[in-house]
mmCIF file of C-alpha atoms in Angstrom:
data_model
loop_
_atom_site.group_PDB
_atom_site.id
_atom_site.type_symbol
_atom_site.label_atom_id
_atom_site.label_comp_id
_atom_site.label_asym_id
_atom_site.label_seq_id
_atom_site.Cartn_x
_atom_site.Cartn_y
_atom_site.Cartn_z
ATOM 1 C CA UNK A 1 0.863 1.889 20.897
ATOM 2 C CA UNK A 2 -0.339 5.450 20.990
ATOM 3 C CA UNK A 3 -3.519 4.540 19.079
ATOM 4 C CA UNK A 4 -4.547 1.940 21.772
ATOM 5 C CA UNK A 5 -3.903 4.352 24.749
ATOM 6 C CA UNK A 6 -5.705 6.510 22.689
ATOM 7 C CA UNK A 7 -9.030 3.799 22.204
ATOM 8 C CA UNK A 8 -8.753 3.555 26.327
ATOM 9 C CA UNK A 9 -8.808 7.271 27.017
ATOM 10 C CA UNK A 10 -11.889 7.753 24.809
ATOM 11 C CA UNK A 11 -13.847 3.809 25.466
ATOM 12 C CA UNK A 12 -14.493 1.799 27.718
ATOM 13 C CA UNK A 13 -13.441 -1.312 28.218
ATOM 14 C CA UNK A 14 -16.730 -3.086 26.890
ATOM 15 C CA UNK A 15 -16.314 -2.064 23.713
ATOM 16 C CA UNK A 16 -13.192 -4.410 23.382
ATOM 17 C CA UNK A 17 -15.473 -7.318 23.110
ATOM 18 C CA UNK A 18 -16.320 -8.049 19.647
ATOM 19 C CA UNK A 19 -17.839 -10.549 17.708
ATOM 20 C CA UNK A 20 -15.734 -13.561 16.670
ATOM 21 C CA UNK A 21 -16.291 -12.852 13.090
ATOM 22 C CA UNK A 22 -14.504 -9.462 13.323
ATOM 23 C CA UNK A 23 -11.449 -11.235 14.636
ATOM 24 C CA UNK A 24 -11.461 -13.679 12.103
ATOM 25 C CA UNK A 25 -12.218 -10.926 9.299
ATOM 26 C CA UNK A 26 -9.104 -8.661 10.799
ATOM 27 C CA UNK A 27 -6.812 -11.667 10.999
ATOM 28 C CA UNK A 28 -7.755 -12.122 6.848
ATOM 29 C CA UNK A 29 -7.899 -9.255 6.215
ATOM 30 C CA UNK A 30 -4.025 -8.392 7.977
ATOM 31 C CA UNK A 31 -2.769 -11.694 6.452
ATOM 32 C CA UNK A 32 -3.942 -10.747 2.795
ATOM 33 C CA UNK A 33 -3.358 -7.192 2.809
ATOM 34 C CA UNK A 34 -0.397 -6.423 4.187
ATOM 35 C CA UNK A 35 1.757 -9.703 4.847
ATOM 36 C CA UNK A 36 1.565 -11.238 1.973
ATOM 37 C CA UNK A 37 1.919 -8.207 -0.289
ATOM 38 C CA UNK A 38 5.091 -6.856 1.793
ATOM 39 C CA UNK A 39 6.103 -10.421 1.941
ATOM 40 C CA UNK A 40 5.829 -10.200 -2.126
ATOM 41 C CA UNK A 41 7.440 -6.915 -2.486
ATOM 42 C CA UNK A 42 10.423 -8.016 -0.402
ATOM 43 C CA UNK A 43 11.130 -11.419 -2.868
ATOM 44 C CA UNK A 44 10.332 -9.424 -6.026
ATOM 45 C CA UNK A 45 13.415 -7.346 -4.810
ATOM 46 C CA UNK A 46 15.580 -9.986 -4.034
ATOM 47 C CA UNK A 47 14.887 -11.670 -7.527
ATOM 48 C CA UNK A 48 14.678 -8.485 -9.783
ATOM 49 C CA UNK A 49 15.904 -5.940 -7.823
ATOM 50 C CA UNK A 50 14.419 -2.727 -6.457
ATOM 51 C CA UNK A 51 14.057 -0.694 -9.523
ATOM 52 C CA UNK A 52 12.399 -2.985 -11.366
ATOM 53 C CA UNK A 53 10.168 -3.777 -8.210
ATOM 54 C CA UNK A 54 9.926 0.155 -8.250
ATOM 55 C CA UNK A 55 8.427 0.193 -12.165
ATOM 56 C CA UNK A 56 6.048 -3.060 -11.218
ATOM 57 C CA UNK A 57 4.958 -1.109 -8.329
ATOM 58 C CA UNK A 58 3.241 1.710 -10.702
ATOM 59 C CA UNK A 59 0.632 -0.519 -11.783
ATOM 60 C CA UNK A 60 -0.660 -0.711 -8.172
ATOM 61 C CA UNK A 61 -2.343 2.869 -8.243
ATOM 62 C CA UNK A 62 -2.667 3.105 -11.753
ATOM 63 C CA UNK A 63 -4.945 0.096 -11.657
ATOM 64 C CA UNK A 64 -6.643 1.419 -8.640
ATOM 65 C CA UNK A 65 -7.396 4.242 -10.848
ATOM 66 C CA UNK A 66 -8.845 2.500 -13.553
ATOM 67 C CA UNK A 67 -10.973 0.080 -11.201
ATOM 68 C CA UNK A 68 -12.294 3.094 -9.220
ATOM 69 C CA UNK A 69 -13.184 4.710 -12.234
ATOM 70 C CA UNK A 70 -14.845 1.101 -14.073
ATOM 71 C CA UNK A 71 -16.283 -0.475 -11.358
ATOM 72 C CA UNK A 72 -17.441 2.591 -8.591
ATOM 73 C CA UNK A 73 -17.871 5.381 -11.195
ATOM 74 C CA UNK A 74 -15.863 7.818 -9.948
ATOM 75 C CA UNK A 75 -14.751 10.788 -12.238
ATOM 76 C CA UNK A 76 -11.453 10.591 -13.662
ATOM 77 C CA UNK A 77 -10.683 14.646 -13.652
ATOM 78 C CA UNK A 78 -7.443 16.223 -14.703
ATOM 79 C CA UNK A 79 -5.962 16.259 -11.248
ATOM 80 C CA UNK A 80 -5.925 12.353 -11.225
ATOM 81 C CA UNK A 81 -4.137 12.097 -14.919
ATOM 82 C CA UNK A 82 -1.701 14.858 -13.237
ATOM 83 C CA UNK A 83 -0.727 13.182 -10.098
ATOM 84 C CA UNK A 84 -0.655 10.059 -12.145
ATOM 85 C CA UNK A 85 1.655 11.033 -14.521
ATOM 86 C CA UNK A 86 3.884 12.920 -11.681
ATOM 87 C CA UNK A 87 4.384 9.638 -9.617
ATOM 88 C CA UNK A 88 4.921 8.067 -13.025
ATOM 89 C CA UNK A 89 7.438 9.753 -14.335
ATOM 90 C CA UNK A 90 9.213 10.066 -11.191
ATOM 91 C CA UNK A 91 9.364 6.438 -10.677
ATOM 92 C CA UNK A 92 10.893 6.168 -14.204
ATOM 93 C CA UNK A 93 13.415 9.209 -13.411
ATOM 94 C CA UNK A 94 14.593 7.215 -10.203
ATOM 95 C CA UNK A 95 14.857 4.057 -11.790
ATOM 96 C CA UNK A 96 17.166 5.041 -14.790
ATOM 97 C CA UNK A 97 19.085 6.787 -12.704
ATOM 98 C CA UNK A 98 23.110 4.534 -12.015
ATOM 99 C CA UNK A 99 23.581 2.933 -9.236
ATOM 100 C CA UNK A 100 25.253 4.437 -6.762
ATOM 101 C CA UNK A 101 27.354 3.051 -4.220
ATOM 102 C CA UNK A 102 28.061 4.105 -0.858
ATOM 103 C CA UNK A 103 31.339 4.814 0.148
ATOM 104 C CA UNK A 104 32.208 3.108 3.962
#
């Protein structure tokens, strides 16, 4: 909400209009990537639970890594093994962790 009081404050109202094309492209592009991955995330943990949804979910950046690196050529410095690791082993510290349940 704040974002599109924001986009009045600063435009005007012409610049609303936009080709058909860009709607189209936006309505793809919010269907693809981020409905139907949530969508996704949300049955993986109903069928294998969230931990294991948790470890699946690592090779999302880690893949991003490897594609940014393959396909666009960016450097792969220590920093990015670092944080990589870091996120890594904290998703594996979380998930072997017992289940605890709340007391109501």
């Amino acid at each position: 909400m704040i974002c599109i009081v924001q986009f009045l404050m600063l435009r005007p109202l012409s610049a609303m209009v936009v080709a058909p094309q860009v709607l189209w492209l936006s309505a793809l592009n919010a269907t693809v990537c981020t409905f139907a991955p949530v969508l996704m995330v949300m049955m993986a943990i109903e069928r294998i639970g969230a931990s294991l949804t948790a470890q699946a979910g690592t090779l999302g950046p880690v893949s991003t890594i490897l594609l940014a690196v393959l396909l666009l050529g960016e450097p792969f410095t220590a920093w990015v093994a670092a944080g990589t690791v870091l996120v890594v082993a904290g998703i594996w510290l979380l998930a072997r962790q017992p289940l605890v349940k709340a007391a109501i």
